[in-house]
PDB file of C-alpha atoms in Angstrom:
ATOM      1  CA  UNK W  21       0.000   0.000   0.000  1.00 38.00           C
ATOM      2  CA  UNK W  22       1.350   3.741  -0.834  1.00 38.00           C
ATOM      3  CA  UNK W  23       2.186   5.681   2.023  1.00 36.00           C
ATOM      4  CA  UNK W  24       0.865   9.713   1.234  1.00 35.00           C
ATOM      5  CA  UNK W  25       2.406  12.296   2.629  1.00 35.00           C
ATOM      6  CA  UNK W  26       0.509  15.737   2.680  1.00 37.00           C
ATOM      7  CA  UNK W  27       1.728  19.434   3.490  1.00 35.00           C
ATOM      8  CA  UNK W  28      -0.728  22.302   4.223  1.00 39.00           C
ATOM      9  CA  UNK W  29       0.092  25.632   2.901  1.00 38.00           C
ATOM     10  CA  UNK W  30      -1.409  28.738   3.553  1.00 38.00           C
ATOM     11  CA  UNK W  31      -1.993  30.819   1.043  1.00 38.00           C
ATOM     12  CA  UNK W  32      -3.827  34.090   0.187  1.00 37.00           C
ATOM     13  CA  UNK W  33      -4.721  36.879   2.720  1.00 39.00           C
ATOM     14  CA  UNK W  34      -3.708  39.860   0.185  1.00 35.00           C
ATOM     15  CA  UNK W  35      -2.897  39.499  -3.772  1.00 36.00           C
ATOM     16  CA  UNK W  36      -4.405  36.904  -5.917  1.00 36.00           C
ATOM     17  CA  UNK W  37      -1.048  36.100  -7.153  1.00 35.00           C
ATOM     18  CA  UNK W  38      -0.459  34.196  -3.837  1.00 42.00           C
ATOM     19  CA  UNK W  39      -3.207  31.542  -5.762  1.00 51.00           C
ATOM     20  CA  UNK W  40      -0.771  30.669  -8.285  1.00 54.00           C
ATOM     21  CA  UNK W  41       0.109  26.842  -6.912  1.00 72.00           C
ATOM     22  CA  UNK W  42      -3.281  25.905  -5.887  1.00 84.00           C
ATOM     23  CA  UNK W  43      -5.225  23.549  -7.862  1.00 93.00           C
ATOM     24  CA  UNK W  44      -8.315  25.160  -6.436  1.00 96.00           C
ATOM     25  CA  UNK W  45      -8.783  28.397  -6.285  1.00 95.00           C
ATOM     26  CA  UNK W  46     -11.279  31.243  -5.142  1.00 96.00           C
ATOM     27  CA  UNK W  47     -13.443  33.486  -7.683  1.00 95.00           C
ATOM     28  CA  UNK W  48     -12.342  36.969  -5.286  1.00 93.00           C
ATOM     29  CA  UNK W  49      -9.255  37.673  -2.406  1.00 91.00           C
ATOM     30  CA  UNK W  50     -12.162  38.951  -0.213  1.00 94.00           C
ATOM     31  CA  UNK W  51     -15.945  38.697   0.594  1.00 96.00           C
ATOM     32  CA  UNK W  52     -18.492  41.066   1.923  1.00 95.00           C
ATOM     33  CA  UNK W  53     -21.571  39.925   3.690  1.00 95.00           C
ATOM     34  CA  UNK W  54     -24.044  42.634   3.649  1.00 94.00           C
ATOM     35  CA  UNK W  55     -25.996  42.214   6.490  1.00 93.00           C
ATOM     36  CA  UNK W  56     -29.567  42.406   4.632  1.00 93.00           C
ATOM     37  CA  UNK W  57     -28.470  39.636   1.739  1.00 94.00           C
ATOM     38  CA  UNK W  58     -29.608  36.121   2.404  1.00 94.00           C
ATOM     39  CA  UNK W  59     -26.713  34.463   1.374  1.00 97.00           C
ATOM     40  CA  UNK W  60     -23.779  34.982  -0.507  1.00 97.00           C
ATOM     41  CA  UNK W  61     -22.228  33.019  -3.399  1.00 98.00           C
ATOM     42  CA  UNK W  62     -18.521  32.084  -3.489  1.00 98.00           C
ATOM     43  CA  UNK W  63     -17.173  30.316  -6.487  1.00 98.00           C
ATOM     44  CA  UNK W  64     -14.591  27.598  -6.630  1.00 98.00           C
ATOM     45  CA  UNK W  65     -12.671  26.782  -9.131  1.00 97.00           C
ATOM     46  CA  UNK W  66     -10.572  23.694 -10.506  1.00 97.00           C
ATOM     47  CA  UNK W  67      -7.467  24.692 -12.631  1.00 95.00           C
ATOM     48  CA  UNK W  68      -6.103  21.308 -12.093  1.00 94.00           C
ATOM     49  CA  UNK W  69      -6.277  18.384 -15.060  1.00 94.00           C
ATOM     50  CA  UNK W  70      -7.995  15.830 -12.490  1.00 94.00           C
ATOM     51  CA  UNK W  71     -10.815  15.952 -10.263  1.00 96.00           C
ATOM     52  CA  UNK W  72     -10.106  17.472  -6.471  1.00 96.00           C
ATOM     53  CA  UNK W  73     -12.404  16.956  -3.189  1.00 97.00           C
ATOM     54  CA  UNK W  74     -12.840  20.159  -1.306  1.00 97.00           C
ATOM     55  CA  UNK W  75     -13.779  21.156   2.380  1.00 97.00           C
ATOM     56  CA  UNK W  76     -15.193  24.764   2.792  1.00 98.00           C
ATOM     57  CA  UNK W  77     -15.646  26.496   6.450  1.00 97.00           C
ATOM     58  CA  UNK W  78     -15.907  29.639   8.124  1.00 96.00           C
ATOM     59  CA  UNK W  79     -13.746  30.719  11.065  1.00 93.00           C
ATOM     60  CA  UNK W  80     -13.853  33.723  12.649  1.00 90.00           C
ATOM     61  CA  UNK W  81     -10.609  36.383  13.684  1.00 81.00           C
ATOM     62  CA  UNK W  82     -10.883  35.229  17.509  1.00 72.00           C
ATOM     63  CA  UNK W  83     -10.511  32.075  17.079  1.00 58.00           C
ATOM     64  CA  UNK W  84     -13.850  31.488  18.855  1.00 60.00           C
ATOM     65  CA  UNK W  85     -16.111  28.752  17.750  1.00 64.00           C
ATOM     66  CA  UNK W  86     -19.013  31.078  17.775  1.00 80.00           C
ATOM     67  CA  UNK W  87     -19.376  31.336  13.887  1.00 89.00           C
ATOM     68  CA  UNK W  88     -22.775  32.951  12.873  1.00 93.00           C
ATOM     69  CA  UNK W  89     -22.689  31.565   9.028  1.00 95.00           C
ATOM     70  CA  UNK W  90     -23.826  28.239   7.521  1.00 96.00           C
ATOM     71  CA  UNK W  91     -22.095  26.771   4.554  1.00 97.00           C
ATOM     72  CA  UNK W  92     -23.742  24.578   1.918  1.00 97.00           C
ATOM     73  CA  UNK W  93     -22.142  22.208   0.760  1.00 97.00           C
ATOM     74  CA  UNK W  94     -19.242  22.194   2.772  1.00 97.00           C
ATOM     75  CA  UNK W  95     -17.943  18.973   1.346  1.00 98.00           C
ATOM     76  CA  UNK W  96     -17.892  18.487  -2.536  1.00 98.00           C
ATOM     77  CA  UNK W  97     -15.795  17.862  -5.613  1.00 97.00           C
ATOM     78  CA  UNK W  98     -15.111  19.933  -8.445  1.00 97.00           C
ATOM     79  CA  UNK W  99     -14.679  18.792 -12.068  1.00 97.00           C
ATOM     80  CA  UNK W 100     -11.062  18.929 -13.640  1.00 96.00           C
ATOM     81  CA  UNK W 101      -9.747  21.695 -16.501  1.00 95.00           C
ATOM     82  CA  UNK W 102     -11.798  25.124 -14.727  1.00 95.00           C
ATOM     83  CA  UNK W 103     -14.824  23.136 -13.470  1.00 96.00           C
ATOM     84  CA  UNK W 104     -16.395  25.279 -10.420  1.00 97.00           C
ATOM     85  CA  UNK W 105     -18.893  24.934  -7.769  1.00 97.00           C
ATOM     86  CA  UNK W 106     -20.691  27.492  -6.052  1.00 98.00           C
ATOM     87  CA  UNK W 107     -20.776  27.325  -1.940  1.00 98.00           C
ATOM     88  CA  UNK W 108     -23.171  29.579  -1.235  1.00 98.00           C
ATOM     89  CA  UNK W 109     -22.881  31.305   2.123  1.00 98.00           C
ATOM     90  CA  UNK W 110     -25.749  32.059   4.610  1.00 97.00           C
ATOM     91  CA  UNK W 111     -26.435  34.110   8.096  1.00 93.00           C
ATOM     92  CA  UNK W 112     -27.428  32.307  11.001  1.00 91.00           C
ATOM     93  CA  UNK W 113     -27.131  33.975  14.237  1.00 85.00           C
ATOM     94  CA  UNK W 114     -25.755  37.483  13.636  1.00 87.00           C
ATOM     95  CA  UNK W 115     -27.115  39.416  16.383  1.00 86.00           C
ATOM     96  CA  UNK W 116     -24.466  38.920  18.780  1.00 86.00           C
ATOM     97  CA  UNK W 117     -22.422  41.259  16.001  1.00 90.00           C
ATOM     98  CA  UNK W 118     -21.714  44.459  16.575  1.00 91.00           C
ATOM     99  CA  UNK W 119     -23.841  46.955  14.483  1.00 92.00           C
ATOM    100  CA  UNK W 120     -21.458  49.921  14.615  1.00 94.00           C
ATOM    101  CA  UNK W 121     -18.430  48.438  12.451  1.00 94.00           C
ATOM    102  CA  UNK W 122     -17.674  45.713  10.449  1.00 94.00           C
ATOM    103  CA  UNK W 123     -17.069  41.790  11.679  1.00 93.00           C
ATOM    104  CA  UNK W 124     -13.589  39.970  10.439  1.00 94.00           C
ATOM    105  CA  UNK W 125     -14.151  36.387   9.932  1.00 95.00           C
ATOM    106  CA  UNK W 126     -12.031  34.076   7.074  1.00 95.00           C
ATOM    107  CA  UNK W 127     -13.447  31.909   4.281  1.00 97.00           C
ATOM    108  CA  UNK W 128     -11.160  28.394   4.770  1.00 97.00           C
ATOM    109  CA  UNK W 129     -10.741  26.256   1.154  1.00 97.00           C
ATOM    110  CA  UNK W 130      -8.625  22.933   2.022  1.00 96.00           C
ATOM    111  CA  UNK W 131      -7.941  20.983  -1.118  1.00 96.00           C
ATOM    112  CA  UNK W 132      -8.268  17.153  -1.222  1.00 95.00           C
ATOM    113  CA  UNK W 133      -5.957  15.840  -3.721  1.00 92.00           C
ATOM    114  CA  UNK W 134      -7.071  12.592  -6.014  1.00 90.00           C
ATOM    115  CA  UNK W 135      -5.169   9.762  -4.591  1.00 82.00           C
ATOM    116  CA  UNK W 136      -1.962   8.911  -6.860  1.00 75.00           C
ATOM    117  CA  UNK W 137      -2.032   6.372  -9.121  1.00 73.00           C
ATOM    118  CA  UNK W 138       1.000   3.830  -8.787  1.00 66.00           C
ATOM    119  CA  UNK W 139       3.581   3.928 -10.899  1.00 61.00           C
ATOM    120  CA  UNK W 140       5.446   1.123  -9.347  1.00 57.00           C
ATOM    121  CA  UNK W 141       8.632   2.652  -8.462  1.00 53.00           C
ATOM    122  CA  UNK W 142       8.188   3.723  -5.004  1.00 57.00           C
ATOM    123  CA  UNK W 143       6.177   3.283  -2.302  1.00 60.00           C
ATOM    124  CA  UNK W 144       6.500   6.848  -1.050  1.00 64.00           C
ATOM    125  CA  UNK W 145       3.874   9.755  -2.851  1.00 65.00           C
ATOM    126  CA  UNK W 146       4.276  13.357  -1.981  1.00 65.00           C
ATOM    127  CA  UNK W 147       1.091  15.249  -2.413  1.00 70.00           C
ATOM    128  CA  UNK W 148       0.741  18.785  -1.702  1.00 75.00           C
ATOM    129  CA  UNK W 149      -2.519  19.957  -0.352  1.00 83.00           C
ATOM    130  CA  UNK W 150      -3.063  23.631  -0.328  1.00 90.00           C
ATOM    131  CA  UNK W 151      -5.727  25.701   2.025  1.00 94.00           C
ATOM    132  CA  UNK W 152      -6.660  29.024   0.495  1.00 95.00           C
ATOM    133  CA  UNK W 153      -7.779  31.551   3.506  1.00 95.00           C
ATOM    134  CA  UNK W 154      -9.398  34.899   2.648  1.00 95.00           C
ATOM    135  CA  UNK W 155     -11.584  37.520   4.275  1.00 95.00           C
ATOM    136  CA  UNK W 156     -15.256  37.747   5.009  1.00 96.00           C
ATOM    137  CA  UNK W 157     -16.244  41.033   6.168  1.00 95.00           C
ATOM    138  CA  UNK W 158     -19.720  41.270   7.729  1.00 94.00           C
ATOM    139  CA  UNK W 159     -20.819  44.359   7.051  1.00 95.00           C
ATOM    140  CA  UNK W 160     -23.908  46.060   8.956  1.00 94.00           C
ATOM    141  CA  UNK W 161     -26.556  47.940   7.282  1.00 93.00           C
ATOM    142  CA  UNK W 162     -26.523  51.249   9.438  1.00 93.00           C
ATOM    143  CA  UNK W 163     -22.947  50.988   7.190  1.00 93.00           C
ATOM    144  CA  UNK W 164     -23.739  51.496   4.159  1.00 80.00           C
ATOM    145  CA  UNK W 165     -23.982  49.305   1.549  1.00 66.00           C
ATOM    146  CA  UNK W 166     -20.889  51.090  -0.371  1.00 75.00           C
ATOM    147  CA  UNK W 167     -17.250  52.230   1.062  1.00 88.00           C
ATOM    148  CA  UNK W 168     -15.550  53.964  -1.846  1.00 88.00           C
ATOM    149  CA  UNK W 169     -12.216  55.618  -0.388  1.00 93.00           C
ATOM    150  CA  UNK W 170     -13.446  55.385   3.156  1.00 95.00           C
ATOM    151  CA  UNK W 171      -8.690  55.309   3.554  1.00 96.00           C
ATOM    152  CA  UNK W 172      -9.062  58.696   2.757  1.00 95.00           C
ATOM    153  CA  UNK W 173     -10.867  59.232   6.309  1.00 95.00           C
ATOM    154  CA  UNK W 174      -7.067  57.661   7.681  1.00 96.00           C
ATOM    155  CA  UNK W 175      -5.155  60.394   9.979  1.00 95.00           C
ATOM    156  CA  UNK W 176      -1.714  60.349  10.508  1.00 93.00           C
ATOM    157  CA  UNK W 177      -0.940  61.813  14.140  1.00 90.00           C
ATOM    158  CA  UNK W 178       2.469  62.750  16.020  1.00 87.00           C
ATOM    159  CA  UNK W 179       2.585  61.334  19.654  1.00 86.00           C
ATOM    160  CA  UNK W 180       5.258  60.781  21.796  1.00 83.00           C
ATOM    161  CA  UNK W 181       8.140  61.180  18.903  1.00 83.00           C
ATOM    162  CA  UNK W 182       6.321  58.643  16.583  1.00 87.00           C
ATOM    163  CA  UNK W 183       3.749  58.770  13.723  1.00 90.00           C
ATOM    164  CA  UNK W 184       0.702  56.839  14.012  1.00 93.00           C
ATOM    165  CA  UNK W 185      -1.883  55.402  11.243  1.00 95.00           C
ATOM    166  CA  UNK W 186      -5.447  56.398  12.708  1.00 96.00           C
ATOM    167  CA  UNK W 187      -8.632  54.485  11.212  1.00 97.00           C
ATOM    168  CA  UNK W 188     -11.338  56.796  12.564  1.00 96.00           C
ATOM    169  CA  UNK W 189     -14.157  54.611  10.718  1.00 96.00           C
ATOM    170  CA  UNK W 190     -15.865  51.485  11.308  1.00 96.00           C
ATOM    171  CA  UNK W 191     -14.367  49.871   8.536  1.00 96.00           C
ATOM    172  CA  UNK W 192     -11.612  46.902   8.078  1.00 96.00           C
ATOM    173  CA  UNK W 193      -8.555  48.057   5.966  1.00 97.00           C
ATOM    174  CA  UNK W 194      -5.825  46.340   4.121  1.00 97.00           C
ATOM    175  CA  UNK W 195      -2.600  48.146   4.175  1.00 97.00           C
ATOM    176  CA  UNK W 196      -0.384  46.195   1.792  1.00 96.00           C
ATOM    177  CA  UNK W 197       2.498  48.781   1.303  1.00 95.00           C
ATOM    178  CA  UNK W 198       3.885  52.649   3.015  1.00 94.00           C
ATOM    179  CA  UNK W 199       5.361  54.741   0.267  1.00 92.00           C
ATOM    180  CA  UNK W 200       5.635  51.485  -2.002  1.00 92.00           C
ATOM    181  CA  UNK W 201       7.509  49.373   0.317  1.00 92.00           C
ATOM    182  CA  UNK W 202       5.835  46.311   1.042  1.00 93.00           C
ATOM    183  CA  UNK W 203       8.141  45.267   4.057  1.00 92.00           C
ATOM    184  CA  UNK W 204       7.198  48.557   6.102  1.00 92.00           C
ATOM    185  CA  UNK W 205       3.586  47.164   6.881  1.00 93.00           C
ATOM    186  CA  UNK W 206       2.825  44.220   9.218  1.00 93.00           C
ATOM    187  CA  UNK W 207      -0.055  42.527  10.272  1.00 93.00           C
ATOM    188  CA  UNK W 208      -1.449  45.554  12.003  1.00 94.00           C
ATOM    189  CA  UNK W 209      -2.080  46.993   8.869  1.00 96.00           C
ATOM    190  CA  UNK W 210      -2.942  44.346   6.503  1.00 95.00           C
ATOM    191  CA  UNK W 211      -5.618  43.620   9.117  1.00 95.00           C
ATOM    192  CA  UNK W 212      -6.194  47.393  10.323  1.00 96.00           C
ATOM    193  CA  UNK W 213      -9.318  47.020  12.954  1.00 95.00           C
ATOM    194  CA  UNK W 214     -12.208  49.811  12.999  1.00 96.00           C
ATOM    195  CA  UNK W 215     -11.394  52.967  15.255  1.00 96.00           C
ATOM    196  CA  UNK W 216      -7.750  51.444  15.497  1.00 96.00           C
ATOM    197  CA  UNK W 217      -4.070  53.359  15.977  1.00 96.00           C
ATOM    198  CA  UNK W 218      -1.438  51.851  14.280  1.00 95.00           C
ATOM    199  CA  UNK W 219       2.573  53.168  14.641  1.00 93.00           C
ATOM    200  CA  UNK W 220       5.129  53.457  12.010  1.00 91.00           C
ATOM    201  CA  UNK W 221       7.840  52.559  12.781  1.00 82.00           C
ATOM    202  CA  UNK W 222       9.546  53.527   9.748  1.00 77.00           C
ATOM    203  CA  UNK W 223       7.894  57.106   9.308  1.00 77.00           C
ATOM    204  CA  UNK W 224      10.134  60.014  11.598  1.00 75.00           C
ATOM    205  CA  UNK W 225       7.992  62.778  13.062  1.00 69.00           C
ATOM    206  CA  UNK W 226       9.412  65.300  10.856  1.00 75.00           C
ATOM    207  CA  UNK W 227       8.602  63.603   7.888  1.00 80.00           C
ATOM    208  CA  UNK W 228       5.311  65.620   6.051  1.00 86.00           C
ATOM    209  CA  UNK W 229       4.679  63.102   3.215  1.00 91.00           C
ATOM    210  CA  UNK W 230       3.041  59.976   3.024  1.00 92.00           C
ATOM    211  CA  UNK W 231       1.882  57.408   0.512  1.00 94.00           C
ATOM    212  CA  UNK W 232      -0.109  53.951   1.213  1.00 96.00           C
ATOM    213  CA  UNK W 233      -1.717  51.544  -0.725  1.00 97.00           C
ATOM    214  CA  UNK W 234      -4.871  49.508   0.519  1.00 97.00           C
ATOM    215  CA  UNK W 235      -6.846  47.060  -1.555  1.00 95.00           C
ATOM    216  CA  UNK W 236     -10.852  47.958  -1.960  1.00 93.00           C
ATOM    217  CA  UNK W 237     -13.955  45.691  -1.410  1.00 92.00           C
ATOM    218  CA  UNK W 238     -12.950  44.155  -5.040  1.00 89.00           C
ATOM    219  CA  UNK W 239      -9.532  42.951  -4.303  1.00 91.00           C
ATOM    220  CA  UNK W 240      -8.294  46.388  -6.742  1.00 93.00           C
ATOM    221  CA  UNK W 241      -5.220  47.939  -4.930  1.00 95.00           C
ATOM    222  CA  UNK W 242      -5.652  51.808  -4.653  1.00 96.00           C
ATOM    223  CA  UNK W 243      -2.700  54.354  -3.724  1.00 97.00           C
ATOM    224  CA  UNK W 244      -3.287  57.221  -1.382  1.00 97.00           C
ATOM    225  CA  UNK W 245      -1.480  60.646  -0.624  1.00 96.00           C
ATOM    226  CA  UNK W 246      -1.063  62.371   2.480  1.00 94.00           C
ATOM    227  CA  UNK W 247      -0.121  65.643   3.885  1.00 93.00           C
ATOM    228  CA  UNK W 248       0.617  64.938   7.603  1.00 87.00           C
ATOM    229  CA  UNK W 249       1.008  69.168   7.650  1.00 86.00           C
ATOM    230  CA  UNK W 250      -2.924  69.310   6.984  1.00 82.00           C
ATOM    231  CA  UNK W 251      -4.884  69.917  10.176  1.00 75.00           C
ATOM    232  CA  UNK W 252      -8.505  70.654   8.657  1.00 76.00           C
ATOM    233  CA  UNK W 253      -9.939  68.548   6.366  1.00 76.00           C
ATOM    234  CA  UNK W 254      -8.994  65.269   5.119  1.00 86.00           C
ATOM    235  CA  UNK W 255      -5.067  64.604   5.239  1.00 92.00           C
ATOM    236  CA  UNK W 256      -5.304  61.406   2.482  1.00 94.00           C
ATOM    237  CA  UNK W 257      -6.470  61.545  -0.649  1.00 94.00           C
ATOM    238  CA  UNK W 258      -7.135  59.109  -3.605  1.00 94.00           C
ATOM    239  CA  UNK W 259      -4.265  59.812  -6.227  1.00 92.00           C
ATOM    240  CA  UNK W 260      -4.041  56.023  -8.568  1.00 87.00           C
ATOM    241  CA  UNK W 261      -5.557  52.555  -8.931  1.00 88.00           C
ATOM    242  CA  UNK W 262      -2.619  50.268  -9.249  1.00 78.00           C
ATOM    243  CA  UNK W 263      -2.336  46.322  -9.624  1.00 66.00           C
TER     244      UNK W 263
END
């Protein structure tokens, strides 16, 4: 009998390039639940040339089991050469959520690879099983349905000799790069919590100028400008959409 090995990668919290060695793979980097939809669909798709098994759950950013959604299916297979399957997404329980600002929870995708066929020269396979994890914002409806350039809200304050990133809205944001460097950001800002302060580290407290790029409700990356020297007004404005 062939003894299979399997290794679990993570993949996918920011750029759909991150997608590139999974066999399945998502139809979207993030999802928003809008708290007056029924359900949401999320798409699954098969670039491999066999069949795969899937498993599909929700957990949520506290690592609590209290998860308010419903999957269906969350077992199934998808058809080789860009077959999909739809999982479609459903509230359950949401009242326990706050209604102020938005809920972080992540969509989980665990491949199931086809078992190898023998080619009679070892007794050792090595399969590699990849789980895809992406965002699912639950967004209230005292919200808004839309959030077009709610970044530009972002302050940028002095205190105590260092520069902080301010999120003054009820909104999540994802930070992916400060004046086009990807290393200055962390998980902080990738994941930047509503009503949240945020340091930078790299920024000095004379600097004025400021650039940051955060990807939108539709995975697009857009650049922002700042003027840390404004004090009325917004400091941050929309200047390029990038990819």
């Amino acid at each position: 009998m062939n003894s299979l090995s399997k290794f679990g990668v993570v993949v996918g919290l920011l750029m759909p390039t991150f997608f590139a060695n999974s066999a399945l793979v998502l139809h979207g980097t993030r999802f928003i639940y809008k708290q007056e939809a029924n359900a949401i669909p999320v798409t699954v798709e098969n670039n491999a040339k066999e069949k795969y098994g899937a498993q599909f759950w929700i957990e949520n950013s506290d690592d609590t089991p209290d998860i308010p959604f419903a999957v269906n299916p969350s077992m199934f297979t998808v058809d080789p050469n860009n077959g999909r399957h739809v999982v479609q997404v459903s509230q359950m329980q949401t009242d326990s959520l706050a209604t102020d600002r938005e809920s972080l929870f992540t969509i989980n995708l665990q491949e199931i690879p086809p078992t190898p066929k023998s080619d009679g020269l070892s007794n050792n396979q090595f399969v590699m099983a990849t789980r895809t994890i992406v965002k699912l914002l639950y967004r209230p409806s005292e919200l808004g349905v839309e959030r077009q350039d709610a970044e530009s809200n972002i302050k940028l304050l002095r205190k105590n000799g260092q520069v902080y990133m301010e999120n003054p809205t009820p909104f999540y944001f994802a930070i992916i790069a400060i004046n086009d460097d990807r290393t200055l950001v962390n998980d902080s800002l990738t994941t930047m919590t509503p009503f949240s302060s945020v340091p930078l580290k790299s920024l000095r407290t004379q600097d004025t100028k400021l650039s940051f790029s955060s990807i939108d409700d539709y995975g697009g990356v857009r650049q922002y400008d700042c003027d840390m020297r404004a004090t009325e007004g917004s400091q941050c404005t929309f200047s390029e959409s990038k990819r």
